[in-house]
Amino acid sequence: MTTMQPFERPDDLVNAAREMADAGRPTLARLLAEEAADRTPDRAARILDEFPGRTLRQGD
């Protein structure tokens, strides 16, 4: 059985977002990308450009 590891680095989130996009799960990919962007404001625009779409977060 595979154990899920927490996302310790923003790059982990970006990699997971790419995997979700490749798997046909764009909404989950966008949410992961938004979390990565929140953790790295200096790279936020570049990260979000790779995963287009509107946010589905509550309160945004």
mmCIF file of C-alpha atoms in Angstrom, residues 21-47:
data_model
loop_
_atom_site.group_PDB
_atom_site.id
_atom_site.type_symbol
_atom_site.label_atom_id
_atom_site.label_comp_id
_atom_site.label_asym_id
_atom_site.label_seq_id
_atom_site.Cartn_x
_atom_site.Cartn_y
_atom_site.Cartn_z
ATOM 1 C CA ALA A 21 -3.917 17.931 -15.131
ATOM 2 C CA ASP A 22 -2.404 15.019 -17.058
ATOM 3 C CA ALA A 23 -4.980 12.702 -15.473
ATOM 4 C CA GLY A 24 -7.822 14.898 -16.705
ATOM 5 C CA ARG A 25 -8.614 16.489 -13.350
ATOM 6 C CA PRO A 26 -8.246 20.210 -14.084
ATOM 7 C CA THR A 27 -10.208 21.419 -11.065
ATOM 8 C CA LEU A 28 -7.992 19.579 -8.604
ATOM 9 C CA ALA A 29 -4.945 20.702 -10.568
ATOM 10 C CA ARG A 30 -6.050 24.332 -10.227
ATOM 11 C CA LEU A 31 -6.647 24.013 -6.479
ATOM 12 C CA LEU A 32 -3.198 22.509 -5.951
ATOM 13 C CA ALA A 33 -1.666 25.253 -8.087
ATOM 14 C CA GLU A 34 -3.448 27.931 -6.057
ATOM 15 C CA GLU A 35 -2.043 26.502 -2.847
ATOM 16 C CA ALA A 36 1.458 26.483 -4.346
ATOM 17 C CA ALA A 37 0.970 30.068 -5.491
ATOM 18 C CA ASP A 38 -0.120 31.110 -1.997
ATOM 19 C CA ARG A 39 3.097 29.660 -0.582
ATOM 20 C CA THR A 40 5.346 31.373 -3.152
ATOM 21 C CA PRO A 41 4.041 34.871 -3.907
ATOM 22 C CA ASP A 42 7.083 35.664 -6.053
ATOM 23 C CA ARG A 43 6.188 32.788 -8.413
ATOM 24 C CA ALA A 44 2.401 32.934 -8.053
ATOM 25 C CA ALA A 45 1.587 34.428 -11.455
ATOM 26 C CA ARG A 46 3.807 31.975 -13.300
ATOM 27 C CA ILE A 47 2.327 28.997 -11.445
#
